[in-house]
Short mmCIF file of C-alpha atoms and ligand atoms in Angstrom, two decimals:
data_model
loop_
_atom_site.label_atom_id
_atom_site.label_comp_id
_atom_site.label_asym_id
_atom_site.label_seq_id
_atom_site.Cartn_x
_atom_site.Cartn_y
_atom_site.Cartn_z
CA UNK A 1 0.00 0.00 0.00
CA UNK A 2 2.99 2.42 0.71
CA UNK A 3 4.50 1.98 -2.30
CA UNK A 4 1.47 2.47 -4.33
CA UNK A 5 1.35 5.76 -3.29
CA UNK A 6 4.74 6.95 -2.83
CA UNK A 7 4.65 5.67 -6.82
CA UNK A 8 0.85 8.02 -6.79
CA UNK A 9 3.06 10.88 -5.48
CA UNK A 10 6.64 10.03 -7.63
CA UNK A 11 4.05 9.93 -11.29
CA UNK A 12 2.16 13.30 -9.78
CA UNK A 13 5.60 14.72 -8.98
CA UNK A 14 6.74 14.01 -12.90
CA UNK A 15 3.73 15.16 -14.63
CA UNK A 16 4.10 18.51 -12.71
CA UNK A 17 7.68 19.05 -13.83
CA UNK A 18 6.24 18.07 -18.01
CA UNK A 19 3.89 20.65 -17.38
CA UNK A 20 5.89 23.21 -15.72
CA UNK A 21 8.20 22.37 -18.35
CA UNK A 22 5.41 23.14 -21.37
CA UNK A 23 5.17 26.66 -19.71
CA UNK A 24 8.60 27.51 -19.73
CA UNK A 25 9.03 26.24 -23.40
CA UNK A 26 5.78 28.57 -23.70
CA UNK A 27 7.11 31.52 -22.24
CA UNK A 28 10.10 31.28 -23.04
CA UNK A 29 8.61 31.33 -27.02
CA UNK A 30 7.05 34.87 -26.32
CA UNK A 31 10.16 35.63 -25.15
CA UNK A 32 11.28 35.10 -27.76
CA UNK A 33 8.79 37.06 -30.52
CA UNK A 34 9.17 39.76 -28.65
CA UNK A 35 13.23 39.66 -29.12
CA UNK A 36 12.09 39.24 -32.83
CA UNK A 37 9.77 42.01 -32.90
CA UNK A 38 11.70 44.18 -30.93
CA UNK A 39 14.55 43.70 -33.56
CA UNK A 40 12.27 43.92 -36.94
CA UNK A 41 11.54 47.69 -35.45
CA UNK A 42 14.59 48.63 -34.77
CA UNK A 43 15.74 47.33 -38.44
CA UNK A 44 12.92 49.74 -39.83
CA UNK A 45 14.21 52.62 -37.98
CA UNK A 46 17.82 52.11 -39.33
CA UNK A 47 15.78 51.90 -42.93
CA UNK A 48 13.97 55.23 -42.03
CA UNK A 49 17.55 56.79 -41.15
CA UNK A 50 18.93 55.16 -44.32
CA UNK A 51 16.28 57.25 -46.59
CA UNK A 52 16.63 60.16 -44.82
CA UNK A 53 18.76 63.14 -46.71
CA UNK A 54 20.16 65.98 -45.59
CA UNK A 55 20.24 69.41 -47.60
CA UNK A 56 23.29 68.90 -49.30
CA UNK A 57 22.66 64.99 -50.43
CA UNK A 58 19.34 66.44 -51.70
CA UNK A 59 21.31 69.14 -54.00
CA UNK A 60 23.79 66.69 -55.18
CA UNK A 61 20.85 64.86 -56.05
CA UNK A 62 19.07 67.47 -58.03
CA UNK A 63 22.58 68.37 -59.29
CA UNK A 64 22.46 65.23 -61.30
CA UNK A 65 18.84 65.19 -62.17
CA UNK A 66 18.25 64.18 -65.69
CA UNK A 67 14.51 64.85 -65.88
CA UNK A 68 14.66 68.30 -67.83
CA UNK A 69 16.38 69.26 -70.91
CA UNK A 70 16.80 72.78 -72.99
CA UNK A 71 13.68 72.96 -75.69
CA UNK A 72 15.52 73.97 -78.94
CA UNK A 73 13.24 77.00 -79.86
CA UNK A 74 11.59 79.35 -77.66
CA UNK A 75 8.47 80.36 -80.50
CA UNK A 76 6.54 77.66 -80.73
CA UNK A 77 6.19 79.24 -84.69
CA UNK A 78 7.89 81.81 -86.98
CA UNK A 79 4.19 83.94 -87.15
CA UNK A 80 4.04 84.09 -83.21
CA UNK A 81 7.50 85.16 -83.16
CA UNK A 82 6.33 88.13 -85.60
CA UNK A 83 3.33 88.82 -84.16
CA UNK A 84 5.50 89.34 -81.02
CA UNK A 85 7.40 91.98 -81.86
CA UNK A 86 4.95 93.62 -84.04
CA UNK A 87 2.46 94.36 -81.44
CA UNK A 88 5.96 95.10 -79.05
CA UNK A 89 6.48 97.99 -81.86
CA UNK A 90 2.88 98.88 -81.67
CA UNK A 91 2.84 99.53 -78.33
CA UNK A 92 6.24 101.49 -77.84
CA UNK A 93 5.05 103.74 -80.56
CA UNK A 94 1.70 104.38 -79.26
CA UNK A 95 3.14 104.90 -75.07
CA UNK A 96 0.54 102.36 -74.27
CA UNK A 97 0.54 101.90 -70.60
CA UNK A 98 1.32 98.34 -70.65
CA UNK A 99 3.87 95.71 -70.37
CA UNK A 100 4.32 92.30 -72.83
CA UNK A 101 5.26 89.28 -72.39
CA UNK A 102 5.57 86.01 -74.73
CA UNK A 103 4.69 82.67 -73.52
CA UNK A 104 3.19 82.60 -69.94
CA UNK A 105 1.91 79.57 -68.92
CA UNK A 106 -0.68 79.40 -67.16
CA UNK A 107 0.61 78.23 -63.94
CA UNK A 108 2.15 81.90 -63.84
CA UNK A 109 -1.43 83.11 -63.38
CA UNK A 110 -3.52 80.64 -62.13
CA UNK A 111 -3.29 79.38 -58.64
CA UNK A 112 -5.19 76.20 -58.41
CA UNK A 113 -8.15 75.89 -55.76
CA UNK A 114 -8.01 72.96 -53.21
CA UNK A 115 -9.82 70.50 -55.17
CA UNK A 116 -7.83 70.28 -57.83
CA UNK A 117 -6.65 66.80 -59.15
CA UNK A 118 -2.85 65.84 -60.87
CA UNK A 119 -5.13 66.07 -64.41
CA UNK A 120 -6.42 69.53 -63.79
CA UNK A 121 -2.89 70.51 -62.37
CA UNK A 122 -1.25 68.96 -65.62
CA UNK A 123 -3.51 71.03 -67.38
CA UNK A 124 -2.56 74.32 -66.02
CA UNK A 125 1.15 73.55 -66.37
CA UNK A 126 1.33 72.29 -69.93
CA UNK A 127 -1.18 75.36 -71.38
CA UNK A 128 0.73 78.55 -72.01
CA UNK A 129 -0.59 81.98 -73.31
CA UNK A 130 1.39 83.13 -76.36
CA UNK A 131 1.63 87.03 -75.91
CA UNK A 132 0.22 88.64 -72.84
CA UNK A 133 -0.54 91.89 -72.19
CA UNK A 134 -0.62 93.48 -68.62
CA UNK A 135 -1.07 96.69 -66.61
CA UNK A 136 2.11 98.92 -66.75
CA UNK A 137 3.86 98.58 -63.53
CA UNK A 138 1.14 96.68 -61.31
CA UNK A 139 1.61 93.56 -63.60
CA UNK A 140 -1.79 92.99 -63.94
CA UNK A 141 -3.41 90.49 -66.98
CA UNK A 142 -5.23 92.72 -69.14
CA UNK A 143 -5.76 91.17 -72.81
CA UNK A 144 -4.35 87.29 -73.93
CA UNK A 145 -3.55 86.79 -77.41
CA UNK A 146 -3.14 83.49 -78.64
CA UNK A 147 -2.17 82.61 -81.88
CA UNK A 148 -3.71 79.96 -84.02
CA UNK A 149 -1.68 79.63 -87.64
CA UNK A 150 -2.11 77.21 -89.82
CA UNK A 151 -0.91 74.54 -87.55
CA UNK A 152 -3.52 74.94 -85.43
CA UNK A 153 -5.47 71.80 -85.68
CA UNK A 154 -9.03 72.15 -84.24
CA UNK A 155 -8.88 68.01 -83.14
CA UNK A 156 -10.80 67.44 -80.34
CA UNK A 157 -7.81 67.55 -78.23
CA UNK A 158 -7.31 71.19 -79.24
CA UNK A 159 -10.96 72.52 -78.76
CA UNK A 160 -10.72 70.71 -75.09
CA UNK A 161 -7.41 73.08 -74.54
CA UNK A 162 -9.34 76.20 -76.21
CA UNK A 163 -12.09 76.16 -74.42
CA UNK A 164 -10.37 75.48 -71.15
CA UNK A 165 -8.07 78.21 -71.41
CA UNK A 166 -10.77 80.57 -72.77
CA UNK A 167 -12.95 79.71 -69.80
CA UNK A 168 -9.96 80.44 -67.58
CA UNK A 169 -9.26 83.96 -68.98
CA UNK A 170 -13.34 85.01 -69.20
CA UNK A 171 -13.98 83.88 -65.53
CA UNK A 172 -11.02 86.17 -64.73
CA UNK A 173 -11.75 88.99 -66.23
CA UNK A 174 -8.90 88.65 -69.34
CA UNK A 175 -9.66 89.54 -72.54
CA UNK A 176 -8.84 87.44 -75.10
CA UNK A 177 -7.82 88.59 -78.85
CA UNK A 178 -7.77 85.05 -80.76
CA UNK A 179 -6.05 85.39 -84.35
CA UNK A 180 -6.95 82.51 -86.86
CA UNK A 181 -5.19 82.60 -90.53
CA UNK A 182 -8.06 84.37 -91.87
CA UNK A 183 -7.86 87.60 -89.50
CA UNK A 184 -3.92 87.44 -88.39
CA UNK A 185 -3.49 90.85 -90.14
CA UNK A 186 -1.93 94.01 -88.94
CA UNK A 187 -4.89 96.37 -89.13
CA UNK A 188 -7.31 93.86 -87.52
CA UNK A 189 -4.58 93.59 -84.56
CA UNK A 190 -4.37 97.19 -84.07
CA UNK A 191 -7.78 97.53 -84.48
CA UNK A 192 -8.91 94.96 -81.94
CA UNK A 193 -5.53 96.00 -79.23
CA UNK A 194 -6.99 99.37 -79.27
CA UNK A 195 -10.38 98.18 -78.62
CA UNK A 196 -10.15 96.04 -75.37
CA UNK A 197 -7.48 98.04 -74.37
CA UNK A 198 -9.44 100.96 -74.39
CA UNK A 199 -12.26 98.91 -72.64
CA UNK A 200 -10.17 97.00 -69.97
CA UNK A 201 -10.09 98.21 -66.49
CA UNK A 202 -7.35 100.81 -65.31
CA UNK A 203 -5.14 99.02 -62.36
CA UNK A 204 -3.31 101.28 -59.74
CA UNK A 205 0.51 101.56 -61.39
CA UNK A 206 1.63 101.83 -56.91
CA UNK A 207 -0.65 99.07 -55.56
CA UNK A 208 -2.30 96.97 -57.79
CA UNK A 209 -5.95 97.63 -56.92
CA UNK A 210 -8.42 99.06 -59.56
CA UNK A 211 -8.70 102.70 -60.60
CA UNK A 212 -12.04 104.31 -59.62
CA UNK A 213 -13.56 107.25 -61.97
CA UNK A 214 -14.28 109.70 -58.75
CA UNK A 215 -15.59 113.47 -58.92
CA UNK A 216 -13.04 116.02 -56.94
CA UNK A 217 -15.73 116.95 -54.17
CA UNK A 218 -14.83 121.01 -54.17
CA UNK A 219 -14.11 121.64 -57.90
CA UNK A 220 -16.42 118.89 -59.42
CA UNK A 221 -13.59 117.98 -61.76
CA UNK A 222 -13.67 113.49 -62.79
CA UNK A 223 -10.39 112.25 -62.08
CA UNK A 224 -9.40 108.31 -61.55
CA UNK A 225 -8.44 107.73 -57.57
CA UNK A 226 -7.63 104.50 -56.18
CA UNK A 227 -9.99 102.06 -54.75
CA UNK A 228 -7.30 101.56 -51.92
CA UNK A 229 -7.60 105.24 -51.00
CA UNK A 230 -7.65 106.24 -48.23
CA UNK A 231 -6.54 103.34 -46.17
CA UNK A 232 -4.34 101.58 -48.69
CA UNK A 233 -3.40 103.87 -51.33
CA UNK A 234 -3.96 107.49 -52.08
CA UNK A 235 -2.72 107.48 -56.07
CA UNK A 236 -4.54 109.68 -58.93
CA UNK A 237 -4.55 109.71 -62.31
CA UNK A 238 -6.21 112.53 -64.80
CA UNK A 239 -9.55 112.20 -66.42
CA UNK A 240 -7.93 111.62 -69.42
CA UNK A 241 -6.08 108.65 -68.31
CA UNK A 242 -5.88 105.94 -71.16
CA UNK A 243 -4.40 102.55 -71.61
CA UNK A 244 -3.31 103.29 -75.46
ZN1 ZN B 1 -3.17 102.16 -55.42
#
């Protein structure tokens, strides 16, 4: 009887140790996946540090960029290229009150709202104006001309890019002087320049803001004050202020 249960006690005693033994092997496991885990982190971090560049390995790198390259001409034709410096002439000899300047894209004077997507933004970068005309000194967009020779194809691709850009200039209050083959003459240009010109809005040459036609309150006389006056801006111009 005694040694039935010292054996009792001697086969309790061993299944103890197997199972204290499982829960070592157990333990000893999550010891384990945490040493694993622990060093998976710390191999991401030395990854992180790897990618990281400071200013000057980020100039080196842009130093070697290969992504751009010099465009051979400037005009994207011989007739915009004349057109250019036909209405530059034209302007110089008339002391119209503007400035000109060829090819402006459009990212120059659009800033894109919020919601715009990559497509809209790839829009705006790629679309250029090819003369612009803009308030002297103040720099402000007065009259677009775009130029559409012979080698303008109206695909659907181009009337998509037309009507984009001419929906950009209208909601923005730019004129736009489009010259096809059939009208690209020099009278009809000086015509038309003198037309909107004489029609688009006077712009403060100090500040920017618009001119306001305003009535001198003790002799009655119309002059043109700015609409920044009399926080922002107290400039005047005579009645007889005009663009060209
Ligand atoms: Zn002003």
């Amino acid at each position: 009887m005694k040694f039935l249960i010292v054996c009792l006690i001697i086969g309790y005693l061993l299944y103890k140790n197997n199972s204290l033994k499982k829960s070592l092997s157990i333990l000893n496991q999550r010891i384990n996946n945490l040493t694993i885990e622990k060093n998976n982190n710390s191999n991401q971090n030395s990854t992180l540090n790897q990618n990281y560049k400071s200013t000057e390995e980020k100039i080196e790198s842009i130093k070697k960029s290969t992504y751009y390259y010099k465009e051979k001409n400037f005009w994207d034709s011989s007739l915009e290229k004349e057109v250019y410096f036909y209405i530059n002439n034209f302007i110089k000899n008339k002391s119209a009150k503007v400035e000109i300047v060829p090819h402006v894209s459009l990212r120059e004077l659009f800033k894109p709202t919020s919601d715009f997507n990559n497509q809209n933004l790839k829009q705006l970068s790629s679309y250029h104006i090819d003369i612009l005309l803009l308030s002297e000194k103040s720099f402000v967009p007065l009259v677009a001309i775009e130029i559409d020779g012979s080698h303008h194809k109206l695909n659907d691709r181009q009337k998509i890019r037309d009507a984009f850009k001419d929906s950009l200039l209208e909601r923005n209050g730019i004129q736009l002087l489009r010259l096809k083959a059939d009208n690209c003459n020099y009278a009809f240009i000086e015509s038309e320049l003198t037309r909107l010109l004489n029609t688009a809005p006077i712009y403060c040459p100090i500040c920017g803001r618009k001119m306001l036609e305003k009535n001198n309150s003790k002799s009655g006389k119309k002059f043109f004050g700015c609409s920044g006056f009399p926080l922002a801006c107290d400039h005047t111009e005579s009645s007889c202020y005009k663009i060209i």
